[in-house]
Coordinates of C-alpha atoms in Angstrom, one line a residue:
X199 CA -49.5 -36.8 -16.6
X200 CA -52.5 -38.8 -15.6
X201 CA -55.0 -39.1 -12.8
X202 CA -53.3 -40.9 -9.9
X203 CA -49.8 -39.8 -11.1
X204 CA -47.3 -38.8 -8.4
X205 CA -45.9 -35.3 -8.7
X206 CA -43.6 -32.9 -6.9
X207 CA -45.4 -29.8 -5.7
X208 CA -43.1 -27.2 -3.9
X209 CA -40.6 -30.1 -3.4
X210 CA -43.2 -32.3 -1.6
X211 CA -45.1 -35.3 -3.0
X212 CA -48.6 -34.9 -4.3
X213 CA -51.1 -37.1 -6.1
X214 CA -53.2 -36.0 -9.1
X215 CA -56.8 -36.7 -8.1
X216 CA -58.6 -35.2 -11.0
X217 CA -58.1 -33.3 -14.3
X218 CA -60.1 -30.2 -14.9
X219 CA -59.5 -28.9 -18.4
X220 CA -55.9 -27.7 -18.6
X221 CA -55.6 -27.8 -14.8
X222 CA -54.8 -30.7 -12.4
X223 CA -56.3 -31.2 -9.0
X224 CA -53.7 -32.4 -6.6
X225 CA -53.8 -33.7 -3.1
X226 CA -50.9 -33.0 -0.8
X227 CA -50.1 -33.1 2.9
X228 CA -50.5 -29.7 4.5
X229 CA -49.4 -30.9 8.0
X230 CA -47.9 -34.3 8.8
X231 CA -49.1 -36.4 11.7
X232 CA -47.3 -35.9 15.0
X233 CA -46.0 -38.2 17.7
X234 CA -48.5 -36.6 20.1
X235 CA -51.4 -38.1 18.2
X236 CA -52.4 -35.3 15.9
X237 CA -53.6 -36.6 12.6
X238 CA -52.2 -35.5 9.2
X239 CA -53.9 -32.6 7.5
X240 CA -54.4 -32.9 3.7
X241 CA -55.4 -30.2 1.2
X242 CA -56.3 -30.0 -2.5
X243 CA -55.2 -27.4 -5.0
X244 CA -55.8 -26.7 -8.7
X245 CA -52.4 -26.3 -10.5
X246 CA -51.1 -25.9 -14.0
X247 CA -48.8 -28.5 -15.5
X248 CA -45.8 -26.2 -15.2
X249 CA -46.4 -25.9 -11.4
X250 CA -45.5 -29.5 -10.7
X251 CA -42.9 -32.0 -11.7
X252 CA -43.8 -35.6 -12.7
X253 CA -42.3 -38.2 -10.4
X254 CA -44.3 -41.3 -11.7
X255 CA -47.1 -41.7 -14.2
X256 CA -48.9 -44.1 -11.7
X257 CA -51.3 -45.4 -10.9
X258 CA -50.6 -44.9 -7.3
X259 CA -52.4 -46.6 -4.4
X260 CA -52.8 -43.4 -2.4
X261 CA -50.9 -40.4 -1.2
X262 CA -50.8 -42.0 2.3
X263 CA -49.1 -45.0 0.8
X264 CA -46.5 -42.8 -0.9
X265 CA -45.7 -41.0 2.3
X266 CA -45.6 -44.2 4.4
X267 CA -43.3 -46.1 2.0
X268 CA -39.8 -46.9 3.5
X269 CA -37.0 -49.0 2.0
X270 CA -33.6 -48.9 3.7
X271 CA -32.2 -51.1 0.9
X272 CA -32.2 -48.1 -1.5
X273 CA -29.0 -46.7 0.0
X274 CA -26.9 -49.8 -0.6
X275 CA -28.5 -50.3 -4.0
X276 CA -27.6 -46.7 -5.0
X277 CA -23.9 -47.3 -3.9
X278 CA -23.7 -50.3 -6.2
X279 CA -25.2 -48.3 -9.1
X280 CA -22.7 -45.5 -8.5
X281 CA -19.8 -48.0 -8.6
X282 CA -21.1 -49.4 -11.8
X283 CA -21.6 -46.0 -13.5
X284 CA -18.4 -44.4 -12.2
X285 CA -16.2 -47.2 -13.5
X286 CA -16.8 -46.0 -17.0
X287 CA -15.8 -42.4 -16.2
X288 CA -12.4 -41.1 -17.4
X289 CA -10.7 -37.8 -16.6
X290 CA -11.8 -36.3 -19.9
X291 CA -15.3 -37.6 -19.8
X292 CA -18.2 -35.2 -20.2
X293 CA -20.5 -35.2 -17.1
X294 CA -23.3 -37.8 -17.9
X295 CA -26.9 -37.4 -16.7
X296 CA -29.4 -40.0 -15.7
X297 CA -33.1 -40.0 -15.2
X298 CA -34.6 -41.4 -12.0
X299 CA -36.0 -44.3 -14.0
X300 CA -32.5 -45.1 -15.5
X301 CA -31.0 -45.3 -12.0
X302 CA -34.0 -47.4 -10.7
X303 CA -33.6 -49.9 -13.6
X304 CA -30.0 -50.5 -12.6
X305 CA -30.7 -50.7 -8.9
X306 CA -33.7 -53.1 -8.7
X307 CA -35.7 -53.0 -11.9
X308 CA -39.0 -51.2 -12.5
X309 CA -39.8 -48.2 -10.2
X310 CA -43.3 -48.5 -8.7
X311 CA -45.5 -45.4 -8.1
X312 CA -45.9 -46.0 -4.3
X313 CA -42.0 -46.1 -3.9
X314 CA -41.2 -43.1 -6.2
X315 CA -41.1 -40.4 -3.5
X316 CA -39.0 -42.6 -1.2
X317 CA -36.6 -43.4 -4.0
X318 CA -36.4 -39.8 -5.1
X319 CA -35.7 -38.6 -1.5
X320 CA -33.0 -41.2 -1.1
X321 CA -31.4 -40.1 -4.4
X322 CA -31.5 -36.4 -3.4
X323 CA -30.0 -37.2 0.0
X324 CA -27.2 -39.5 -1.3
X325 CA -23.6 -38.4 -1.5
X326 CA -23.0 -40.1 -4.8
X327 CA -25.7 -38.5 -6.9
X328 CA -26.5 -34.8 -7.4
X329 CA -29.8 -33.4 -8.6
X330 CA -29.3 -31.1 -11.6
X331 CA -31.1 -28.0 -10.4
X332 CA -31.4 -26.3 -13.8
X333 CA -33.2 -29.3 -15.2
X334 CA -35.6 -29.4 -12.3
X335 CA -36.5 -25.8 -13.1
X336 CA -37.5 -27.1 -16.6
X337 CA -39.7 -29.8 -14.9
X338 CA -37.3 -32.6 -15.5
X339 CA -35.7 -34.8 -12.8
X340 CA -32.1 -35.5 -13.8
X341 CA -29.1 -36.6 -11.7
X342 CA -25.4 -36.6 -12.3
X343 CA -22.6 -38.4 -10.5
X344 CA -20.5 -36.6 -7.9
X345 CA -16.7 -37.1 -8.1
X346 CA -14.6 -38.4 -5.2
X347 CA -13.5 -34.9 -4.2
X348 CA -17.2 -33.7 -3.9
X349 CA -18.1 -36.8 -1.9
X350 CA -15.3 -36.2 0.5
X351 CA -16.3 -32.6 0.9
X352 CA -19.8 -33.7 1.9
X353 CA -18.5 -36.3 4.4
X354 CA -16.2 -33.6 5.8
X355 CA -19.0 -31.2 6.2
X356 CA -21.2 -33.8 7.9
X357 CA -18.4 -34.7 10.3
X358 CA -17.8 -31.0 11.1
X359 CA -21.5 -30.6 11.8
X360 CA -21.5 -33.6 14.1
X361 CA -18.3 -32.8 15.9
X362 CA -18.5 -29.0 15.6
X363 CA -17.8 -28.2 19.3
X364 CA -14.7 -30.3 19.6
X365 CA -13.3 -29.2 16.3
X366 CA -13.8 -25.5 17.2
X367 CA -12.2 -26.2 20.6
X368 CA -9.1 -27.7 18.9
X369 CA -8.9 -24.7 16.6
X370 CA -9.1 -22.3 19.6
X371 CA -6.0 -24.1 21.1
X372 CA -4.2 -23.8 17.8
X373 CA -5.1 -20.1 17.6
X374 CA -3.6 -19.4 21.0
X375 CA -0.4 -20.9 19.7
X376 CA -0.7 -19.0 16.4
X377 CA -0.3 -22.3 14.6
X378 CA -3.5 -22.8 12.7
X379 CA -4.1 -25.1 9.8
X380 CA -4.9 -23.5 6.5
X381 CA -7.1 -23.7 4.5
X382 CA -9.1 -25.8 6.9
X383 CA -9.2 -23.1 9.6
X384 CA -10.1 -20.3 7.2
X385 CA -13.8 -20.7 8.0
X386 CA -13.0 -19.7 11.6
X387 CA -10.5 -16.9 10.7
X388 CA -13.1 -15.2 8.5
X389 CA -14.8 -13.8 11.6
X390 CA -11.4 -12.4 12.8
X391 CA -10.8 -10.9 9.4
X392 CA -14.2 -9.2 9.5
X393 CA -13.4 -7.7 12.9
X394 CA -9.9 -6.5 11.7
X395 CA -11.6 -4.8 8.8
X396 CA -14.2 -3.1 11.1
X397 CA -17.1 -5.0 9.5
X398 CA -18.1 -6.2 12.9
X399 CA -17.8 -4.7 16.3
X400 CA -16.8 -7.8 18.2
X401 CA -15.1 -11.2 17.6
X402 CA -16.5 -14.1 19.6
X403 CA -13.6 -16.3 18.6
X404 CA -11.1 -13.8 20.0
X405 CA -13.1 -13.7 23.2
X406 CA -13.2 -17.5 23.4
X407 CA -9.5 -17.7 22.9
X408 CA -8.9 -15.1 25.6
X409 CA -7.2 -12.8 23.1
X410 CA -7.4 -9.0 23.1
X411 CA -10.5 -7.4 21.4
X412 CA -8.4 -4.9 19.4
X413 CA -8.5 -4.2 15.7
X414 CA -4.7 -3.8 15.6
X415 CA -4.2 -7.1 17.6
X416 CA -6.5 -8.9 15.2
X417 CA -4.6 -7.5 12.3
X418 CA -1.3 -8.7 13.8
X419 CA -2.8 -12.1 14.5
X420 CA -3.9 -12.5 10.9
X421 CA -0.3 -11.8 9.8
X422 CA 1.2 -14.1 12.4
X423 CA -1.0 -16.9 11.4
X424 CA -0.4 -16.5 7.7
X425 CA -4.0 -15.5 6.8
X426 CA -2.8 -12.1 5.7
X427 CA 0.4 -11.1 4.1
X428 CA 2.2 -8.3 5.9
X429 CA 1.6 -6.1 2.8
X430 CA -2.2 -6.3 3.3
X431 CA -3.7 -2.7 3.4
X432 CA -6.8 -2.8 5.5
X433 CA -7.5 1.0 5.8
X434 CA -9.9 1.6 2.8
X435 CA -12.1 -1.3 3.9
X436 CA -12.0 -0.2 7.6
X437 CA -13.3 3.2 6.6
X438 CA -16.0 1.8 4.4
X439 CA -14.3 2.6 1.1
X440 CA -14.4 0.3 -1.9
X441 CA -11.3 -0.5 -3.9
X442 CA -13.5 -0.3 -7.0
X443 CA -14.7 2.9 -8.7
X444 CA -18.3 3.9 -8.9
X445 CA -20.4 1.7 -11.1
X446 CA -23.3 3.7 -12.4
X447 CA -22.7 5.0 -15.9
X448 CA -23.0 8.7 -16.8
X449 CA -23.8 8.0 -20.4
X450 CA -22.5 10.0 -23.3
X451 CA -22.1 13.8 -23.1
X452 CA -25.6 15.3 -23.7
X453 CA -26.1 17.2 -26.9
X454 CA -26.5 21.0 -26.1
X455 CA -25.5 24.3 -27.5
X456 CA -21.9 25.2 -26.6
X457 CA -19.6 28.1 -27.5
X458 CA -16.8 27.0 -29.8
X459 CA -13.6 28.2 -28.3
X460 CA -11.0 29.0 -31.0
X461 CA -7.4 27.8 -30.8
X462 CA -5.9 25.1 -28.6
X463 CA -6.0 24.6 -24.8
X464 CA -3.4 22.5 -22.9
X465 CA -4.3 19.8 -20.4
X466 CA -1.1 19.6 -18.3
X467 CA -0.6 16.9 -15.8
X468 CA 1.8 14.2 -14.7
X469 CA 2.7 11.4 -17.1
X470 CA 0.8 9.0 -14.8
X471 CA -2.5 10.9 -15.0
X472 CA -5.4 9.2 -16.7
X473 CA -8.2 11.6 -15.7
X474 CA -7.3 15.1 -17.1
X475 CA -10.0 17.4 -15.9
X476 CA -8.6 20.9 -16.7
X477 CA -7.0 22.7 -19.6
X478 CA -5.6 26.2 -20.0
X479 CA -5.1 28.8 -22.7
X480 CA -4.5 32.5 -23.3
X481 CA -6.0 34.1 -26.4
X482 CA -4.1 37.4 -26.1
X483 CA -6.9 39.0 -24.1
X484 CA -8.5 36.4 -21.9
X485 CA -7.2 33.6 -19.7
X486 CA -9.3 30.5 -20.4
X487 CA -9.5 27.7 -17.7
X488 CA -11.5 24.8 -19.1
X489 CA -12.9 22.2 -16.7
X490 CA -14.4 18.8 -17.3
X491 CA -18.2 19.0 -17.3
X492 CA -19.8 16.0 -15.6
X493 CA -22.5 18.3 -14.2
X494 CA -24.0 18.3 -17.6
X495 CA -25.2 14.8 -16.8
X496 CA -25.2 14.5 -13.0
X497 CA -28.2 16.2 -11.6
X498 CA -28.6 17.1 -7.9
X499 CA -30.0 14.2 -5.9
X500 CA -29.8 11.8 -8.8
X501 CA -28.5 8.3 -7.9
X502 CA -25.1 9.2 -9.3
X503 CA -25.0 12.4 -7.3
X504 CA -25.9 10.7 -4.1
X505 CA -23.3 8.0 -4.6
X506 CA -20.7 10.6 -5.3
X507 CA -21.7 12.5 -2.2
X508 CA -21.1 9.3 -0.2
X509 CA -17.6 9.0 -1.6
X510 CA -16.8 12.7 -1.3
X511 CA -13.8 12.4 -3.6
X512 CA -11.8 10.0 -5.7
X513 CA -9.7 7.9 -3.3
X514 CA -6.1 7.9 -4.4
X515 CA -3.9 5.2 -2.8
X516 CA -0.7 3.6 -4.0
X517 CA -2.6 0.6 -5.3
X518 CA -4.6 2.8 -7.6
X519 CA -7.6 5.1 -7.8
X520 CA -11.1 4.3 -6.6
X521 CA -13.1 6.9 -8.6
X522 CA -15.9 9.1 -7.4
X523 CA -17.6 8.7 -10.8
X524 CA -17.5 5.7 -13.0
X525 CA -14.2 4.9 -14.8
X526 CA -16.1 4.7 -18.1
X527 CA -17.0 8.3 -17.9
X528 CA -13.4 9.5 -18.5
X529 CA -13.5 8.8 -22.2
X530 CA -16.4 11.2 -22.7
X531 CA -15.8 13.7 -19.9
X532 CA -12.1 14.0 -19.3
X533 CA -10.4 16.7 -21.4
X534 CA -8.2 15.7 -24.3
X535 CA -9.1 12.1 -24.5
X536 CA -11.5 13.0 -27.3
X537 CA -11.4 16.1 -29.5
X538 CA -13.1 18.3 -29.4
X539 CA -13.8 18.1 -25.6
X540 CA -16.8 19.6 -23.9
X541 CA -16.1 21.8 -20.8
X542 CA -17.4 24.3 -18.4
X543 CA -15.1 27.2 -19.0
X544 CA -14.0 30.3 -17.0
X545 CA -13.2 33.2 -19.3
X546 CA -11.1 35.5 -17.1
X547 CA -10.0 39.1 -17.9
X548 CA -6.9 40.1 -15.9
X549 CA -5.0 43.4 -15.6
X550 CA -1.3 43.8 -15.9
X551 CA -0.8 42.4 -12.3
X552 CA -3.1 39.4 -12.9
X553 CA -5.8 41.0 -10.8
X554 CA -9.1 39.5 -12.0
X555 CA -11.3 42.2 -13.6
X556 CA -14.1 39.9 -14.8
X557 CA -15.0 36.3 -15.1
X558 CA -17.6 34.7 -17.4
X559 CA -18.8 31.1 -17.1
X560 CA -19.6 29.3 -20.4
X561 CA -20.5 25.9 -21.7
X562 CA -17.9 25.3 -24.3
X563 CA -16.4 23.0 -26.9
X564 CA -12.6 23.2 -27.1
X565 CA -9.7 21.4 -28.8
X566 CA -7.4 20.1 -26.1
X567 CA -3.7 19.0 -26.4
X568 CA -2.3 17.0 -23.6
X569 CA 1.2 17.7 -22.2
X570 CA 3.2 16.4 -19.2
X571 CA 4.8 18.8 -16.7
X572 CA 8.2 17.9 -18.2
X573 CA 7.1 18.7 -21.7
X574 CA 5.5 22.0 -20.6
X575 CA 8.7 22.9 -18.8
X576 CA 10.7 22.3 -22.0
X577 CA 8.3 24.5 -24.0
X578 CA 7.7 27.3 -21.4
X579 CA 9.3 30.0 -23.7
X580 CA 7.0 29.0 -26.6
X581 CA 4.5 31.6 -27.8
X582 CA 1.5 29.5 -26.6
X583 CA 2.8 28.7 -23.1
X584 CA 4.9 31.7 -22.2
X585 CA 1.9 34.0 -21.4
X586 CA 0.5 31.4 -19.1
X587 CA 3.7 31.3 -17.1
X588 CA 3.8 35.1 -16.9
X589 CA 0.2 35.3 -15.7
X590 CA 0.9 32.7 -13.1
X591 CA 4.1 34.4 -11.8
X592 CA 2.3 37.8 -11.5
X593 CA -0.7 36.2 -9.8
X594 CA 1.5 34.5 -7.2
X595 CA 3.3 37.8 -6.6
X596 CA -0.1 39.5 -6.1
X597 CA -1.2 36.9 -3.7
X598 CA 2.0 37.0 -1.7
X599 CA 1.8 40.8 -1.5
X600 CA -1.7 40.2 0.1
X601 CA -0.2 37.9 2.7
X602 CA -0.4 34.5 1.0
X603 CA 1.7 31.8 2.7
X604 CA 3.8 29.6 0.5
X605 CA 5.0 26.3 2.1
X606 CA 7.1 23.9 0.2
X607 CA 7.5 20.5 1.8
X608 CA 8.8 17.3 0.2
X609 CA 6.4 14.9 -1.6
X610 CA 6.9 11.4 -2.9
X611 CA 5.4 9.1 -5.4
X612 CA 4.6 5.6 -4.1
X613 CA 3.9 2.7 -6.5
X614 CA 3.1 -0.9 -5.7
X615 CA 3.5 -3.8 -8.1
X616 CA 0.2 -5.6 -8.1
X617 CA 1.8 -9.1 -8.5
X618 CA 4.9 -9.0 -6.4
X619 CA 3.8 -6.2 -3.9
X620 CA 7.2 -4.7 -4.3
X621 CA 7.1 -1.0 -3.4
X622 CA 8.9 1.9 -4.9
X623 CA 9.1 5.3 -3.2
X624 CA 10.6 8.2 -5.3
X625 CA 10.7 12.0 -4.6
X626 CA 8.1 13.9 -6.7
X627 CA 9.6 16.3 -9.2
X628 CA 8.4 19.9 -8.7
X629 CA 8.8 22.0 -11.7
X630 CA 7.7 25.6 -12.4
X631 CA 5.0 24.1 -14.7
X632 CA 3.5 22.4 -11.7
X633 CA 3.3 25.7 -9.9
X634 CA 1.9 27.4 -13.1
X635 CA -1.0 25.1 -13.3
X636 CA -1.7 25.3 -9.6
X637 CA -1.7 29.1 -9.9
X638 CA -4.1 29.1 -12.8
X639 CA -6.5 26.7 -11.0
X640 CA -6.4 29.1 -8.0
X641 CA -7.4 31.9 -10.4
X642 CA -10.3 29.9 -11.7
X643 CA -11.4 29.3 -8.1
X644 CA -11.2 33.0 -7.3
X645 CA -13.0 33.9 -10.6
X646 CA -15.8 31.5 -9.9
X647 CA -16.3 32.8 -6.3
X648 CA -16.4 36.4 -7.6
X649 CA -18.9 35.4 -10.3
X650 CA -21.2 33.6 -7.7
X651 CA -21.0 36.5 -5.3
X652 CA -21.7 39.1 -7.9
X653 CA -24.8 37.2 -9.1
X654 CA -26.0 36.3 -5.6
X655 CA -25.7 32.6 -6.4
X656 CA -25.7 30.2 -3.4
X657 CA -22.2 28.8 -3.6
X658 CA -19.6 26.8 -1.8
X659 CA -16.8 29.1 -0.5
X660 CA -13.5 28.0 1.0
X661 CA -11.9 30.3 3.5
X662 CA -9.0 30.3 6.0
X663 CA -8.2 32.5 8.9
X664 CA -4.8 34.3 9.0
X665 CA -2.0 32.5 10.8
X666 CA -0.1 34.1 13.6
X667 CA 3.6 33.6 12.9
X668 CA 6.3 34.3 15.6
X669 CA 8.5 37.4 15.1
X670 CA 11.3 35.3 13.6
X671 CA 11.2 32.0 11.7
X672 CA 14.1 29.6 11.1
X673 CA 15.4 29.0 7.6
X674 CA 15.2 25.8 5.6
X675 CA 13.0 22.8 6.3
X676 CA 12.6 23.9 10.0
X677 CA 11.1 27.2 8.8
X678 CA 8.6 25.4 6.5
X679 CA 7.6 23.1 9.4
X680 CA 7.2 26.1 11.7
X681 CA 4.8 27.8 9.2
X682 CA 2.7 24.6 9.0
X683 CA 2.2 24.5 12.8
X684 CA 0.9 28.1 12.7
X685 CA -1.6 27.5 9.9
X686 CA -5.4 27.5 10.7
X687 CA -7.8 24.9 9.3
X688 CA -9.7 25.7 6.2
X689 CA -13.4 26.2 6.4
X690 CA -16.0 25.2 3.8
X691 CA -19.4 27.0 3.8
X692 CA -21.9 29.0 1.9
X693 CA -20.8 32.4 3.3
X694 CA -17.8 34.1 1.4
X695 CA -14.8 35.0 3.6
X696 CA -11.1 35.7 3.0
X697 CA -8.7 32.8 2.4
X698 CA -5.7 34.2 4.2
X699 CA -3.4 31.3 3.2
X700 CA -4.0 32.1 -0.4
X701 CA -4.1 35.8 0.0
X702 CA -7.6 36.1 -1.6
X703 CA -10.8 37.8 -0.6
X704 CA -13.0 35.2 -2.3
X705 CA -12.2 31.6 -3.2
X706 CA -13.9 28.4 -4.2
X707 CA -12.8 25.1 -5.6
X708 CA -14.2 24.4 -9.1
X709 CA -11.4 22.6 -11.0
X710 CA -11.9 18.9 -10.2
X711 CA -15.6 17.9 -10.6
X712 CA -14.5 14.5 -11.8
X713 CA -12.6 14.0 -8.5
X714 CA -14.2 16.1 -5.8
X715 CA -17.9 16.2 -4.8
X716 CA -17.6 19.8 -3.6
X717 CA -16.4 20.9 -7.1
X718 CA -19.3 19.0 -8.7
X719 CA -21.8 20.9 -6.5
X720 CA -20.3 24.2 -7.6
X721 CA -20.6 23.2 -11.3
X722 CA -24.2 22.2 -10.7
X723 CA -24.9 25.6 -9.3
X724 CA -23.1 27.5 -12.1
X725 CA -24.8 25.5 -14.8
X726 CA -28.3 26.1 -13.2
X727 CA -27.6 29.8 -13.2
X728 CA -26.3 30.2 -16.7
X729 CA -29.2 28.0 -18.0
X730 CA -31.8 30.0 -16.1
X731 CA -32.8 27.1 -13.9
X732 CA -33.4 27.2 -10.2
X733 CA -30.1 26.6 -8.3
X734 CA -30.0 24.8 -4.9
X735 CA -31.0 27.1 -2.0
X736 CA -28.4 27.9 0.6
X737 CA -29.7 25.4 3.1
X738 CA -29.7 22.7 0.5
X739 CA -26.2 23.6 -0.5
X740 CA -24.9 23.5 3.1
X741 CA -26.4 20.1 3.7
X742 CA -24.7 18.6 0.6
X743 CA -21.4 20.4 1.2
X744 CA -21.2 19.1 4.7
X745 CA -22.0 15.5 3.7
X746 CA -19.5 15.6 0.8
X747 CA -16.8 17.3 2.9
X748 CA -17.2 14.7 5.7
X749 CA -16.7 11.9 3.2
X750 CA -13.8 13.7 1.6
X751 CA -12.0 14.1 5.0
X752 CA -12.4 10.4 5.6
X753 CA -10.9 9.6 2.2
X754 CA -7.9 11.9 2.9
X755 CA -7.4 10.0 6.2
X756 CA -7.5 6.7 4.3
X757 CA -5.0 8.0 1.8
X758 CA -2.6 9.1 4.6
X759 CA -2.9 5.8 6.4
X760 CA -2.5 3.8 3.1
X761 CA 0.6 5.8 2.1
X762 CA 2.2 5.3 5.5
X763 CA 1.4 1.6 5.3
X764 CA 3.2 1.2 2.0
X765 CA 6.2 3.3 3.2
X766 CA 6.6 0.9 6.1
X767 CA 6.3 -2.0 3.7
X768 CA 9.0 -0.3 1.6
X769 CA 11.3 0.0 4.6
X770 CA 10.7 -3.6 5.5
X771 CA 11.6 -4.7 2.0
X772 CA 14.8 -2.5 2.0
X773 CA 16.2 -2.9 5.5
X774 CA 19.7 -1.6 4.6
X775 CA 18.7 1.7 3.1
X776 CA 19.9 4.9 4.8
X777 CA 18.3 8.4 4.4
X778 CA 19.3 12.0 4.9
X779 CA 17.3 13.6 7.7
X780 CA 17.0 17.3 8.7
X781 CA 16.1 18.5 12.2
X782 CA 12.8 20.5 11.9
X783 CA 11.8 20.9 15.6
X784 CA 13.2 20.6 19.1
X785 CA 11.1 18.8 21.8
X786 CA 13.0 18.9 25.0
X787 CA 16.0 16.6 24.6
X788 CA 14.4 15.0 21.5
X789 CA 14.8 16.1 17.9
X790 CA 12.2 15.8 15.2
X791 CA 13.7 15.0 11.8
X792 CA 12.2 15.3 8.3
X793 CA 13.3 12.6 5.8
X794 CA 12.6 14.2 2.4
X795 CA 13.2 11.0 0.4
X796 CA 10.3 9.3 2.3
X797 CA 8.2 12.4 3.2
X798 CA 8.3 11.0 6.8
X799 CA 9.1 12.4 10.2
X800 CA 11.2 10.6 12.9
X801 CA 11.9 11.5 16.5
X802 CA 15.5 10.9 17.7
X803 CA 15.7 10.6 21.5
X804 CA 18.3 12.3 23.6
X805 CA 19.6 14.5 20.8
X806 CA 20.4 17.6 22.8
X807 CA 23.4 18.4 20.6
X808 CA 21.3 18.6 17.4
X809 CA 20.3 22.0 16.2
X810 CA 17.5 23.1 13.8
X811 CA 18.3 22.2 10.1
X812 CA 21.2 19.9 11.2
X813 CA 21.6 17.0 8.8
X814 CA 22.0 13.4 9.9
X815 CA 22.1 10.0 8.2
X816 CA 19.2 7.9 9.5
X817 CA 18.4 4.2 9.2
X818 CA 15.1 2.4 10.1
X819 CA 15.1 0.2 13.1
X820 CA 12.0 -1.6 14.5
X821 CA 9.1 -1.4 12.0
X822 CA 5.6 -2.1 13.2
X823 CA 3.3 -2.1 10.2
X824 CA 0.2 -2.9 12.2
X825 CA 0.6 0.1 14.6
X826 CA 2.2 2.2 11.9
X827 CA 5.3 2.9 13.9
X828 CA 8.9 3.0 12.9
X829 CA 12.0 4.0 14.9
X830 CA 15.0 5.6 13.2
X831 CA 18.6 5.8 14.5
X832 CA 21.5 8.1 13.5
X833 CA 24.2 6.1 11.7

């Protein structure tokens, strides 16, 4: 680069007027002349070589000459060069690159300094040649040839820009007829998609088309126009949930002193479980409930903690799980995926009636064996598992004697094939091993609550007021449904109170810190206490509990809506199926039926002859996936 060279400075032309050691003095136009008579304003700047890109070695007449130079012939000359170069390109050719000087030589011969900016600008603006941006970052000006597809895309974009109003008007007319052209119209439909997913509050396009401003109507329109398949599940996105799990890594389990628990503990879950977070054992004197220990790494108000609080819980939908904590943490923190496993353990002393006499909380290292519920059921008379079943049975009897309410309603497992979107709905198997684990988890929650209360530790307690049942309740499914209608909502707070539904004086949830934020808080508090650190104060606890619980409630709503969505897709895919239904409630002349095979309810109109618990064979009629409605009829 010499004095009087032409360079690019911040993508504008400049001329080197002097060289000062390792720096160059350049002159550039700060403000161009205007049509109102204002003169151009120029400025000078000292720059390093790396701050500019050489356009021409020079010598140049002046910066003014460079800026004034015009040559309309460059466009036609570049087209001729493109035809010449592109004739040698085959389908398997590597993309060739050309310097500005190479292209100029083919176009008209030697490139002059005064014309270099005009020629460069014409090249950059051409449809046939593309500036290689990565080379420009390295202070090199290199071009490559665009293919015919790329050229047509540019022409189409220019046409759309020039004729935007009339193209949009034509689209609006097609939209009214629900006969859009894809993929061309996708750029317009994106706004309607955003509205249907609650990413925007309004849709200008719907307004211009005179169509209803309704999320559901937008959803239906997207299906009717073929933008969305009818299987599209919009609910997680609508509620602000990601289909992806948390991203920030917890890192490996920290090295710390832990009590080595002798023997083997059993992580018992469904065969589909990939995140085992509890394990149980009985050593002849103590019931051990071992829980995954992410609180060893997740500190209150850390970035991971705040992100988990925002999710509230792991979101389980038929498509899969969107985890509260990073998927990668399971290998180190879930129980039984590695042995030995690290846990926060509840060492519980019980009397002959499974009444808790004492509960100790320990940081432990334990050997864990994984079992499915079916395997556990087959081995429930074994020496290792039989005591666990006995403790669970006695504890349930104790709770029921204290007024606990046991409600058994049907549950189903829904699975979706990711490729075909084919849905399968199957009744969940309920074995005594399921109930045994649930009972021992309740005992861990009770033990933790008693431990916190005894030690005056600020803690998250779960309570529920006693229901008021009528004098007599029907049998069967109708009786179970009647009990549900009488139950009160649970409460989550920092003040201990009875949980009437469970028949307990104290209760907290501590058994799923990998999945529930509230459980993670309780673990953080317990760890702080046993390590002699300052736990969160009551007000701090309450604020975090409220935020996590609000997010958790939203996640549960998303789960319910998603499950209903896929059940309706299942019915759409299987229109000839019939199902046994059982009357669970009377509402005037109408009867409310439970369909156990679907875990769904259906109202049958004008069914005055139907009595509670009567059975009928039902078949789905009109299915509205968008509004989440389905009608059933007796067959």
